[in-house]
mmCIF file of C-alpha atoms in Angstrom:
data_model
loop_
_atom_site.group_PDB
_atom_site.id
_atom_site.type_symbol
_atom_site.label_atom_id
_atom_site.label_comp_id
_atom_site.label_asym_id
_atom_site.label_seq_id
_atom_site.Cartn_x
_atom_site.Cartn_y
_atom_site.Cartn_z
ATOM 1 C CA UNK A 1 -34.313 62.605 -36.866
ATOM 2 C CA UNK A 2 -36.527 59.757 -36.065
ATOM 3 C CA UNK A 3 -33.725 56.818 -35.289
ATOM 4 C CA UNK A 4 -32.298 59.953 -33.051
ATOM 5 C CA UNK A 5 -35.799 59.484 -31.470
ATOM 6 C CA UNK A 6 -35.818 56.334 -31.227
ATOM 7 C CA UNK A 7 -32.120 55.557 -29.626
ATOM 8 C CA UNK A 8 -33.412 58.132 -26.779
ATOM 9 C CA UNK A 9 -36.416 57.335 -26.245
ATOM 10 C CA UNK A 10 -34.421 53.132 -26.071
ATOM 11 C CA UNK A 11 -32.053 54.714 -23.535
ATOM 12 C CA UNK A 12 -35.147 56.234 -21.592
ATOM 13 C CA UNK A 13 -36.882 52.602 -21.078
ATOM 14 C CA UNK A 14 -33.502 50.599 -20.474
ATOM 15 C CA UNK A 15 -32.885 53.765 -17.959
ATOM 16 C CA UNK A 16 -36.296 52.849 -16.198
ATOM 17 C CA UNK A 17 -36.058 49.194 -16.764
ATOM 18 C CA UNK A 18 -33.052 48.726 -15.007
ATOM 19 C CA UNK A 19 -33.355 50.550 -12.059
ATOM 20 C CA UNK A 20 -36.458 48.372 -11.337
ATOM 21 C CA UNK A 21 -34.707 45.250 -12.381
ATOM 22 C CA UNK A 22 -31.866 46.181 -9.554
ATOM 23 C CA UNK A 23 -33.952 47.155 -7.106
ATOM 24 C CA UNK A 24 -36.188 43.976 -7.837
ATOM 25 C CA UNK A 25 -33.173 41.840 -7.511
ATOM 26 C CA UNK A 26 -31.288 43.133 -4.687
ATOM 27 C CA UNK A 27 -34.999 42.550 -2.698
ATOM 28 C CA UNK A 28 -35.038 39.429 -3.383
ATOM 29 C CA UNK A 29 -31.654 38.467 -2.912
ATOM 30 C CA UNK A 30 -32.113 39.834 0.528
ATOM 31 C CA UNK A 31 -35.593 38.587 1.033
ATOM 32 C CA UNK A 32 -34.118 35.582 0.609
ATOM 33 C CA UNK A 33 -31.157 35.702 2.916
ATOM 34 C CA UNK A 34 -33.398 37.199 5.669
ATOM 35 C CA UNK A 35 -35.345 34.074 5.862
ATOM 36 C CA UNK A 36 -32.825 31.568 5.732
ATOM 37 C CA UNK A 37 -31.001 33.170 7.889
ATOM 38 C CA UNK A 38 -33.387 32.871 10.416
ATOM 39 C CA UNK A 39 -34.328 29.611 9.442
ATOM 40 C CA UNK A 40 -31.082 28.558 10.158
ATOM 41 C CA UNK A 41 -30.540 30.955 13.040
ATOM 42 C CA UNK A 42 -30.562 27.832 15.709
ATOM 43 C CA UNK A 43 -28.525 25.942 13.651
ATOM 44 C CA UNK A 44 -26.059 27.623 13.830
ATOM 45 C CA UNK A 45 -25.545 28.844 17.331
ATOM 46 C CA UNK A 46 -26.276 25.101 18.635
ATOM 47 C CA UNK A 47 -22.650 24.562 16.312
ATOM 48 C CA UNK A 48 -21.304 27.477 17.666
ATOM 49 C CA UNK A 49 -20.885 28.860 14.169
ATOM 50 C CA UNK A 50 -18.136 32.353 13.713
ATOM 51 C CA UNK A 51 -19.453 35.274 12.224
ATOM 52 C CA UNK A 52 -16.872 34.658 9.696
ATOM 53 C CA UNK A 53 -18.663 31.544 8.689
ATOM 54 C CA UNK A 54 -22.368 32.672 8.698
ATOM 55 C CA UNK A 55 -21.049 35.174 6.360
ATOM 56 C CA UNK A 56 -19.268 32.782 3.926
ATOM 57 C CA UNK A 57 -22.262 30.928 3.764
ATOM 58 C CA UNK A 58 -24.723 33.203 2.702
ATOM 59 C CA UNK A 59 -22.273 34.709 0.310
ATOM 60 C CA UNK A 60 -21.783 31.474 -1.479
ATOM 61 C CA UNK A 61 -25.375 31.309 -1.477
ATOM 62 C CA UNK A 62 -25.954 34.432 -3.605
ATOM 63 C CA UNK A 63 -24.932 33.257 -6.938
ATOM 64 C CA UNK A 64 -27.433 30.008 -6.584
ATOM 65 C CA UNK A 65 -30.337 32.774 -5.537
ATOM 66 C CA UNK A 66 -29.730 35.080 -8.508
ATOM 67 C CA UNK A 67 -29.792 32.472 -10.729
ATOM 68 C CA UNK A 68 -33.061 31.127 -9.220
ATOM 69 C CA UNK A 69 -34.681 34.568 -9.128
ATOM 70 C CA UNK A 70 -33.653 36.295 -12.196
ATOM 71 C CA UNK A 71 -36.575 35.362 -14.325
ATOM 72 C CA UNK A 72 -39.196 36.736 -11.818
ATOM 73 C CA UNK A 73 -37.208 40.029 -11.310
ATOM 74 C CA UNK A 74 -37.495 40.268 -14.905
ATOM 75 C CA UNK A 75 -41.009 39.424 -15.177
ATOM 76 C CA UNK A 76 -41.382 42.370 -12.327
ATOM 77 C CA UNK A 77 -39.022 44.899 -13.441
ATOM 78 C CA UNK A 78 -41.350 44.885 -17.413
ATOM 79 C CA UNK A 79 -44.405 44.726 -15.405
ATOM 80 C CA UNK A 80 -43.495 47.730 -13.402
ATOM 81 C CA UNK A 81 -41.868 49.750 -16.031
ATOM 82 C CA UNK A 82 -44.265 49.531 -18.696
ATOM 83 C CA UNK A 83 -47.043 49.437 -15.533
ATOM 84 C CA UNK A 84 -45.896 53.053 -15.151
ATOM 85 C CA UNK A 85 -45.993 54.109 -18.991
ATOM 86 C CA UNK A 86 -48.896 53.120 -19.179
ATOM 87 C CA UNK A 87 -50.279 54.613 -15.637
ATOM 88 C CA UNK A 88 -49.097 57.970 -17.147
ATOM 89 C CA UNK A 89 -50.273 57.931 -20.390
ATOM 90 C CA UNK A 90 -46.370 57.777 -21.692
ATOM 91 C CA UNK A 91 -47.744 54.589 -24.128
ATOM 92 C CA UNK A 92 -50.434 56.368 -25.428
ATOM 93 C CA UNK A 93 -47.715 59.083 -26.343
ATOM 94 C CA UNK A 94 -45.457 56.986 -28.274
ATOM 95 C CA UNK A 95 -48.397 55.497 -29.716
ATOM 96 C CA UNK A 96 -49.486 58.858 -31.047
ATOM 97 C CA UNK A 97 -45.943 59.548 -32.371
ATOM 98 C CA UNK A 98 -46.586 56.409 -34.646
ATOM 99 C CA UNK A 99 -44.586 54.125 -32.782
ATOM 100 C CA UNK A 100 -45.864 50.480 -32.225
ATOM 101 C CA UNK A 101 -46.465 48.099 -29.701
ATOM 102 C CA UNK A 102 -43.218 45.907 -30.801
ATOM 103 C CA UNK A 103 -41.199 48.326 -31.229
ATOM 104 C CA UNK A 104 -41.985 50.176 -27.254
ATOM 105 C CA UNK A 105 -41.003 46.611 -26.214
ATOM 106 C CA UNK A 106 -37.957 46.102 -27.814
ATOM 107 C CA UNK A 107 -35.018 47.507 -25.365
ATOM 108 C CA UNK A 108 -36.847 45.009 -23.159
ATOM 109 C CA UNK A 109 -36.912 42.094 -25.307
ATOM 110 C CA UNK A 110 -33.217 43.021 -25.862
ATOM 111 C CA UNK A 111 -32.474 43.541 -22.500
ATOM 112 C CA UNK A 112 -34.277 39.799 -21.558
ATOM 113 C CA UNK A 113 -32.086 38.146 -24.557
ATOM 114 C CA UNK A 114 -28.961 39.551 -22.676
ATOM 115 C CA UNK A 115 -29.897 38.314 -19.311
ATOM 116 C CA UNK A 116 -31.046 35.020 -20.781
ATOM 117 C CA UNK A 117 -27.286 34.576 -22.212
ATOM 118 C CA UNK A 118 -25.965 35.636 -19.048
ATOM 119 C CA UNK A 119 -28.025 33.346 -16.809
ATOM 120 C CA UNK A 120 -26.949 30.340 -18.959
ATOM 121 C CA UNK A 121 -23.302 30.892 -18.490
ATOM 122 C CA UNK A 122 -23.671 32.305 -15.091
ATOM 123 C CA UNK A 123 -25.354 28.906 -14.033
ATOM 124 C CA UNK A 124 -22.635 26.895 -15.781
ATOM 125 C CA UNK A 125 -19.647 28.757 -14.118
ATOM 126 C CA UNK A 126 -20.407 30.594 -11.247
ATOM 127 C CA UNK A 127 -23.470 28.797 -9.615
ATOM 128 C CA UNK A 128 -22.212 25.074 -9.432
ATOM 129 C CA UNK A 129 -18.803 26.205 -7.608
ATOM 130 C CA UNK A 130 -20.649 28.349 -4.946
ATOM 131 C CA UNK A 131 -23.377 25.853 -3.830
ATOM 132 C CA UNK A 132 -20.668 23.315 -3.719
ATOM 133 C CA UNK A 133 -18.847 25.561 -1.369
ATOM 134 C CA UNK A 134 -21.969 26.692 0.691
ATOM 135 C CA UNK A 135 -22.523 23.178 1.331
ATOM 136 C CA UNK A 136 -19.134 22.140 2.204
ATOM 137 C CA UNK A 137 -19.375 25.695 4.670
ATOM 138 C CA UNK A 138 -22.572 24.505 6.465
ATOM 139 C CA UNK A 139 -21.566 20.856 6.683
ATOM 140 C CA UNK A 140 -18.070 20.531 7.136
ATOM 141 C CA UNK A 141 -16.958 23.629 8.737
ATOM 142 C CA UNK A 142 -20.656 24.301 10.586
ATOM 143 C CA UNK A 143 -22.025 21.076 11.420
ATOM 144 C CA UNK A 144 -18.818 19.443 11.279
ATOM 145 C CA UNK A 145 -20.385 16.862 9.138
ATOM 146 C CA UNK A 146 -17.825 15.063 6.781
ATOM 147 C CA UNK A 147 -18.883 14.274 3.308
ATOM 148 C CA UNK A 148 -18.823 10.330 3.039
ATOM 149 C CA UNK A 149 -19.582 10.994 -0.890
ATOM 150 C CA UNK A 150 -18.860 12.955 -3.931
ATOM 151 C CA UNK A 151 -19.537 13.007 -7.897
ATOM 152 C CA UNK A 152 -16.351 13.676 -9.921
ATOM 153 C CA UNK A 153 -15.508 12.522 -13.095
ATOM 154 C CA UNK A 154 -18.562 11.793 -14.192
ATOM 155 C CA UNK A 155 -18.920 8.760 -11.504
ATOM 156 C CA UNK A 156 -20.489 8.496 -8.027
ATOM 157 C CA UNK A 157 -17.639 7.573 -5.261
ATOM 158 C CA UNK A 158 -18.578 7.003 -2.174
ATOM 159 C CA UNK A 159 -16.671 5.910 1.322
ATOM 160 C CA UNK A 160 -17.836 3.618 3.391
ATOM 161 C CA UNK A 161 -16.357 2.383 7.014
ATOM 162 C CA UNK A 162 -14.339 -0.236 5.862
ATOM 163 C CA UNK A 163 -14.407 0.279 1.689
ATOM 164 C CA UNK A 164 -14.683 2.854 -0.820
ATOM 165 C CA UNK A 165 -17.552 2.467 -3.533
ATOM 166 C CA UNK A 166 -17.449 3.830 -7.354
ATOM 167 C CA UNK A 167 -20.759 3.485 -8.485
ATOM 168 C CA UNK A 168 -21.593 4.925 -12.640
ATOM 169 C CA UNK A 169 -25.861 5.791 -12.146
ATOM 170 C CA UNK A 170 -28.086 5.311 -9.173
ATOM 171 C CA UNK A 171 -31.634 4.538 -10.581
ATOM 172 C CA UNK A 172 -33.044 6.998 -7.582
ATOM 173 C CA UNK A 173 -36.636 5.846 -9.005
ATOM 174 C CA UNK A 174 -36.149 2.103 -8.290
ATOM 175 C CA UNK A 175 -33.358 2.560 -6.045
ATOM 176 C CA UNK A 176 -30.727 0.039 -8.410
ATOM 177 C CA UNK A 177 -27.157 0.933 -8.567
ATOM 178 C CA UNK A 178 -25.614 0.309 -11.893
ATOM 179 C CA UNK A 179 -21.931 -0.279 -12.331
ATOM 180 C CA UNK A 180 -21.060 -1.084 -9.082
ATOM 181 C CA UNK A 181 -17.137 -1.655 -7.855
ATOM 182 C CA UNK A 182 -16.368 -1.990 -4.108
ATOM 183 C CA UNK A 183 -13.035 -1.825 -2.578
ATOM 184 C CA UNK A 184 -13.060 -3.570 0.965
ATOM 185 C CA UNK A 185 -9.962 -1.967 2.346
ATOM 186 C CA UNK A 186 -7.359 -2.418 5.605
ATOM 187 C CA UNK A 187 -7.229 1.074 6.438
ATOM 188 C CA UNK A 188 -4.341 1.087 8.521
ATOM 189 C CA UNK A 189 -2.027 0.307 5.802
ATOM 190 C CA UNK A 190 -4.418 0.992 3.326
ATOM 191 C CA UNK A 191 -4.076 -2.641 1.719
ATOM 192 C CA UNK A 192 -6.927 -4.159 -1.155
ATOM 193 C CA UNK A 193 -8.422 -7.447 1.146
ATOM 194 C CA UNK A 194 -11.933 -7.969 -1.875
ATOM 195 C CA UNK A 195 -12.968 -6.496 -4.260
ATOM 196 C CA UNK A 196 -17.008 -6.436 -5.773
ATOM 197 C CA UNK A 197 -17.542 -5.988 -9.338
ATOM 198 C CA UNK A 198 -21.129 -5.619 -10.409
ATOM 199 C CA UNK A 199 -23.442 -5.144 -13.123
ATOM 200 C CA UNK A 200 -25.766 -3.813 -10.079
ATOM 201 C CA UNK A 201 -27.318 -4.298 -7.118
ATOM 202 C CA UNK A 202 -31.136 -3.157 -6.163
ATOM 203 C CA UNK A 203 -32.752 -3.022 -3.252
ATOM 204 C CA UNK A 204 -35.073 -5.191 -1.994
ATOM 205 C CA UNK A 205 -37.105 -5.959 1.374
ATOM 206 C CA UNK A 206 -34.074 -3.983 3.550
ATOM 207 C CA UNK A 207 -31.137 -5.674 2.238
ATOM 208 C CA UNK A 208 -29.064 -5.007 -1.497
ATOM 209 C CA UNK A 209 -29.167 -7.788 -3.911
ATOM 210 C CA UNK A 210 -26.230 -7.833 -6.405
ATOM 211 C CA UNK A 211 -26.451 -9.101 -10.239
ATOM 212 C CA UNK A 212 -24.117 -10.654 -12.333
ATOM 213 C CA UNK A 213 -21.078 -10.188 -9.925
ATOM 214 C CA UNK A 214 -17.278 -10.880 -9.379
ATOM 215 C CA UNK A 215 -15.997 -11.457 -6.033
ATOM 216 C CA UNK A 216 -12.220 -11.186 -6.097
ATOM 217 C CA UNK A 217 -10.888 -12.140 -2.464
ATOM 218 C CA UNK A 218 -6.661 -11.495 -1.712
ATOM 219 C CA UNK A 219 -4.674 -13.878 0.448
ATOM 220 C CA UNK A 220 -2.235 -13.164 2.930
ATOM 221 C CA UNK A 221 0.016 -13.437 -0.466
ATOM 222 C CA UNK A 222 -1.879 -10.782 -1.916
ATOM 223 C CA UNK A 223 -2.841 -13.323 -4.417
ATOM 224 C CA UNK A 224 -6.229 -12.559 -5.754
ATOM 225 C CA UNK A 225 -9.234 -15.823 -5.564
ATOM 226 C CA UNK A 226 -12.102 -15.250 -8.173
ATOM 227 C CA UNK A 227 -15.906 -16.407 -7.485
ATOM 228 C CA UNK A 228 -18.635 -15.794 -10.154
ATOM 229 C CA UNK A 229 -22.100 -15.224 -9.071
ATOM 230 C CA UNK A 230 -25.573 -14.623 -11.089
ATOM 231 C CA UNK A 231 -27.258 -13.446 -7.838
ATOM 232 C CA UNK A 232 -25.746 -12.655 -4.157
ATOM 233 C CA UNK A 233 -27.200 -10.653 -1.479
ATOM 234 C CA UNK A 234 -23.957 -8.621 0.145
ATOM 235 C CA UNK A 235 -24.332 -6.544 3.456
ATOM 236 C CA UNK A 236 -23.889 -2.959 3.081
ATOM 237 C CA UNK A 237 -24.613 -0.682 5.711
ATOM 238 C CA UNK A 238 -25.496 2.199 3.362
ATOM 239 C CA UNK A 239 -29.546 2.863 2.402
ATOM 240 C CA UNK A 240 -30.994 4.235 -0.854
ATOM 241 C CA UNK A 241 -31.124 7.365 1.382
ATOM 242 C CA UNK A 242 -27.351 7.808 1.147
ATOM 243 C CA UNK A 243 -26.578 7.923 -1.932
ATOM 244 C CA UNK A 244 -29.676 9.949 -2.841
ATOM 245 C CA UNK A 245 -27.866 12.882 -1.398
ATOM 246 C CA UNK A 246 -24.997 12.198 -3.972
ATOM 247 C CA UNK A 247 -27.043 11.731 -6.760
ATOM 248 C CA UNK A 248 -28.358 15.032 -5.997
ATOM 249 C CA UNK A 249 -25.364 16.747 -6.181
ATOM 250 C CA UNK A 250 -25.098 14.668 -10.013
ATOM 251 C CA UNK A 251 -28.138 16.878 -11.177
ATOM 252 C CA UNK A 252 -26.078 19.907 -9.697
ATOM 253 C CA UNK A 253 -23.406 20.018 -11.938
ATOM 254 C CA UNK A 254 -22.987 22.066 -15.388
ATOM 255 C CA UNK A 255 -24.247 21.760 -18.386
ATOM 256 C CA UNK A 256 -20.753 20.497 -20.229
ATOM 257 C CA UNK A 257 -20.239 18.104 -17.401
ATOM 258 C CA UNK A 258 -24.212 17.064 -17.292
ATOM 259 C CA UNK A 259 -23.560 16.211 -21.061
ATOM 260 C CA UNK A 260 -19.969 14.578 -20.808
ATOM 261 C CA UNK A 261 -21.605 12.420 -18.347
ATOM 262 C CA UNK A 262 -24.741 11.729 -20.222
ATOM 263 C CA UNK A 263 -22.496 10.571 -23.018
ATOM 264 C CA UNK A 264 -20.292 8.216 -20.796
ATOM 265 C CA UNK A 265 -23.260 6.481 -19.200
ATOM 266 C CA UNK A 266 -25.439 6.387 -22.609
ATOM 267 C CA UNK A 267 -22.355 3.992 -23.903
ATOM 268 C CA UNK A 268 -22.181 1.984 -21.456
ATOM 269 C CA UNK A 269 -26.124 1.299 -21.679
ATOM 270 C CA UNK A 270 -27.901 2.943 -18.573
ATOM 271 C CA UNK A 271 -31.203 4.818 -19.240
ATOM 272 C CA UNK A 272 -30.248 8.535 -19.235
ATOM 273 C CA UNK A 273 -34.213 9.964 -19.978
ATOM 274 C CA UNK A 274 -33.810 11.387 -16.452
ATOM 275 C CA UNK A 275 -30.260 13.147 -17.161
ATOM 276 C CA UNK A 276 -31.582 14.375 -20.880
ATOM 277 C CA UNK A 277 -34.176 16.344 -19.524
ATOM 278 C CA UNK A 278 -32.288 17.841 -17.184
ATOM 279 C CA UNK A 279 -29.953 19.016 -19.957
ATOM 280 C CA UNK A 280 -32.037 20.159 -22.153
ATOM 281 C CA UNK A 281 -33.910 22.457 -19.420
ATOM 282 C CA UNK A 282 -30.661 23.447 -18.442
ATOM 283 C CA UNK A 283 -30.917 25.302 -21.720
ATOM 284 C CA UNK A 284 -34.552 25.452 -21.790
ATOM 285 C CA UNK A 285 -34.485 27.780 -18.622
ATOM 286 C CA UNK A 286 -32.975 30.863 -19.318
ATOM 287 C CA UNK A 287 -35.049 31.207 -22.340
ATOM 288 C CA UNK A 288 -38.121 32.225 -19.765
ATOM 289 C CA UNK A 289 -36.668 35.395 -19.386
ATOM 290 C CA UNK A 290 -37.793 36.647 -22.680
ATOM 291 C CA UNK A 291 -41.291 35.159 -22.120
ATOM 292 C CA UNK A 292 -41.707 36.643 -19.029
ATOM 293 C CA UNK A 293 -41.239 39.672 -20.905
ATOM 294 C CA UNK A 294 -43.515 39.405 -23.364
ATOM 295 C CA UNK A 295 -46.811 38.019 -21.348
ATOM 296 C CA UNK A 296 -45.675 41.173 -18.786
ATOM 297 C CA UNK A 297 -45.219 44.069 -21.225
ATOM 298 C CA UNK A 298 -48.813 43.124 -22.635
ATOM 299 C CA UNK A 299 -50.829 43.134 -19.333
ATOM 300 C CA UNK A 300 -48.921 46.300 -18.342
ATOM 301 C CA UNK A 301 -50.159 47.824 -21.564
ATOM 302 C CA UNK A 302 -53.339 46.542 -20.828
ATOM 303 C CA UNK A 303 -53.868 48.570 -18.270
ATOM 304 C CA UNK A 304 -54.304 51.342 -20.461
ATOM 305 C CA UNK A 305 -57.948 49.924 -21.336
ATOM 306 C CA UNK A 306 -58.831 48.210 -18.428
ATOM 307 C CA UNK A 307 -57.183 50.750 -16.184
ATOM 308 C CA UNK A 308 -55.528 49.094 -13.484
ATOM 309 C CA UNK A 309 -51.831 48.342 -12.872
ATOM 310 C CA UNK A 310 -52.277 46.770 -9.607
ATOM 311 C CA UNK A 311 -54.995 44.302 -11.544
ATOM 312 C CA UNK A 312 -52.362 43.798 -14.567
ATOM 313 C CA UNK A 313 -49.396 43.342 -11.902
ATOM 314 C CA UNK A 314 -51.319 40.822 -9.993
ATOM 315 C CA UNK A 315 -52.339 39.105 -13.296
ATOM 316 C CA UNK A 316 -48.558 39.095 -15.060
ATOM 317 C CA UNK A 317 -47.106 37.656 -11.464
ATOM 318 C CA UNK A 318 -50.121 35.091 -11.578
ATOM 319 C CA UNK A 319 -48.908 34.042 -14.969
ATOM 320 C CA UNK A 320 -45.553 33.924 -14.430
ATOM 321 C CA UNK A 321 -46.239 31.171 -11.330
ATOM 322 C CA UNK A 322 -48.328 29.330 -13.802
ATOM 323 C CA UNK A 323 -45.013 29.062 -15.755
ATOM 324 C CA UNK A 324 -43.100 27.860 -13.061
ATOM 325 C CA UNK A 325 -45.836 25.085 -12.358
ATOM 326 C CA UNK A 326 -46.434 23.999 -15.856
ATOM 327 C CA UNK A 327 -42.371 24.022 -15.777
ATOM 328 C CA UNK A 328 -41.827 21.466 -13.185
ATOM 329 C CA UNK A 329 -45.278 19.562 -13.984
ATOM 330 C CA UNK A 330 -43.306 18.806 -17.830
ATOM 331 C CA UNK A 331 -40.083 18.109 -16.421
ATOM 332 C CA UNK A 332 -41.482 15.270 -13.793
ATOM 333 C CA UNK A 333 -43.067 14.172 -16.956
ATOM 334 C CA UNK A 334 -40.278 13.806 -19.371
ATOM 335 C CA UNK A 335 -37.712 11.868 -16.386
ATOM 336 C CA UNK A 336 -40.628 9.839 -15.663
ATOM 337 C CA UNK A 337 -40.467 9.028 -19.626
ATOM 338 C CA UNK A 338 -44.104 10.147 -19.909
ATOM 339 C CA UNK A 339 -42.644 12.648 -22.360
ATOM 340 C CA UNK A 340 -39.434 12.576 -24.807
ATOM 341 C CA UNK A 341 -36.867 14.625 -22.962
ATOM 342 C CA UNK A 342 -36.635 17.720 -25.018
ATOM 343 C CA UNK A 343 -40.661 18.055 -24.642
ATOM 344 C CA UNK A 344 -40.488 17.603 -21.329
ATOM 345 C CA UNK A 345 -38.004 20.609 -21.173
ATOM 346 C CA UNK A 346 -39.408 22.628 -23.860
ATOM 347 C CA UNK A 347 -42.840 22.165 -23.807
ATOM 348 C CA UNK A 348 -43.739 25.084 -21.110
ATOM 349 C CA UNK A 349 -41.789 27.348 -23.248
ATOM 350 C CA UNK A 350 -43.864 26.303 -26.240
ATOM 351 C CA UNK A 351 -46.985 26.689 -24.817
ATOM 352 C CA UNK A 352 -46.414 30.201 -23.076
ATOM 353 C CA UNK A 353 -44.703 31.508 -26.171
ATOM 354 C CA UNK A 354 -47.620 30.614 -28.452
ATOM 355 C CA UNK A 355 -49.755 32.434 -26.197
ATOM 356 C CA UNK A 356 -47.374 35.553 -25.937
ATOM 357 C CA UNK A 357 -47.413 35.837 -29.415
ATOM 358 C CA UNK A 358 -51.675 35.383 -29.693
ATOM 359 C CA UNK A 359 -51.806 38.029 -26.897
ATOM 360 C CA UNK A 360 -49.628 40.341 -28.887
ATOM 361 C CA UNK A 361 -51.161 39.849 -32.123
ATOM 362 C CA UNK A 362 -54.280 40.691 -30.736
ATOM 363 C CA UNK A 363 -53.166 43.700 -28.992
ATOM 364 C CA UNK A 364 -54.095 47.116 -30.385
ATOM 365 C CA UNK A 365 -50.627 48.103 -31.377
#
């Protein structure tokens, strides 16, 4: 008679839970579109943009948006559920029925672990595609901007006026590309005239400096002339700035892809302490969900004592932005190599857990 009990009274705080958690979403999905839409309202009637493309734009925005703001709809949804047990004495009822603290939070612990599985493999295979395509909408189609450069294959390529350049890292921190190969083409029959094989080239004082470097020049006989150089400064009319935007797009990509490329560039010798801690909170992230639950089903229940949901709300949402800050302060630190890379990742999700789990030991249960 008692599981019966139990597996209703499970089905009455998922019920509760997730109606919140939609409505919590869906706000902030369209909180969201509302102001960049109108941050980009100029934009795009100075391009002329169709209706047909505004709207393809802020639908491939969606999945990137969800996948940002599904932790803190979780984090809202608990506070507001148990918030409203607790506002209504519905805790204190269970509680007298001889059913504990744990065990009143346990659809939502359940319901976090499912949405922290989902966000992983939502991020890996729906996310990536969509911003790619958002961007290619607004840039392309929009601002009729043609992408000069693109990461596939684990590589950088890159297409200049008069050459095409495969690059394997760009050291964004000390602006030094690594692996460097540039084809100097005739584009109107699409003919190799030199080619530039580098270990890598930095940049110094406005101009690109190349290290340890092959210059192989074809004659009018297509026959190729080698020259060997420790040292060469070689024009290029590209800046750091243009290949940060590619790089960017590097730290985009999925977690399979982050780690086949992690591999590739780890054997040929690069650093990869920026690339490892992105991977690792790649898998770090999703895990919030579940703290987020726990730190917010404790100050809702706390308002049973100290009587104020609005006062637990507004302390739960403050915690949850002091995760997101003690988040990004760890990750700077582990790709600055300040921290290994998986304590860079991890190391918010330590701390917050350890003081979940003080805060719900200490709870009256």
């Amino acid at each position: 008679m008692r599981d019966l009990s139990l597996k209703i009274l499970d089905k009455y705080i998922i019920r509760e839970f997730c109606k919140l958690f939609i409505i919590i979403s869906v706000s902030f999905i369209l909180l969201y579109l509302i102001g960049d839409f109108f941050e980009k309202i100029r934009m795009f009637l100075s391009n002329k943009a169709s209706i047909t493309q505004v709207f393809s734009y802020f639908f491939y925005s969606i999945p990137m948006i969800i996948s940002l703001t599904l932790p803190s709809s979780v984090l809202l949804a608990t506070l507001m559920t148990y918030g409203s047990f607790s506002k209504y004495n519905e805790i204190t009822a269970m509680k007298a029925n001889g059913i504990s603290i744990y065990r009143i939070s346990l659809p939502a612990l359940s319901f976090a672990v499912v949405i922290a599985v989902f966000l992983f493999f939502f991020s890996e295979l729906i996310t990536p595609a969509s911003a790619q395509k958002a961007e290619h909408i607004l840039k392309s189609e929009v601002q009729k901007r043609h992408s000069l450069g693109f990461f596939k294959q684990s590589e950088i390529w890159y297409r200049s006026e008069k050459a095409i350049y495969n690059i394997k890292l760009f050291d964004v921190n000390n602006d030094t590309l690594h692996g460097v190969t540039i084809n100097y083409l005739n584009f109107d029959d699409f003919t190799l005239t030199t080619r530039i094989d580098a270990r890598s080239a930095t940049w110094e004082n406005g101009q690109w400096i190349f290290h340890d470097l092959l210059v192989t020049r074809f004659d009018e006989n297509n026959y190729p002339l080698l020259e060997r150089f420790k040292e060469k400064i070689i024009y290029l009319p590209e800046k750091p700035n243009d290949f940060k935007t590619i790089q960017k797009e590097a730290e985009k990509i999925g977690f399979f892809e982050l780690r086949k490329y992690i591999k590739k560039i780890q054997a040929d010798g690069y650093n990869i302490t920026r690339y490892k801690t992105d991977f690792h909170g790649k898998v770090a992230f999703p895990f919030v969900t579940i703290i987020l639950v726990f730190i917010g089903v404790f100050f809702s229940i706390r308002s049973e004592r100290t009587g104020g949901v609005m006062q637990s709300l507004g302390m739960g949402i403050f915690i949850g932005f002091s995760y997101w800050i003690v988040h990004a302060f760890c990750m700077s630190l582990g790709k600055s190599g300040m921290l290994p890379p998986f304590i860079g990742a991890w190391a918010a999700n330590f701390l917050f857990t350890s003081a979940s789990f003080y805060l719900f030991y200490k709870v009256r249960t």
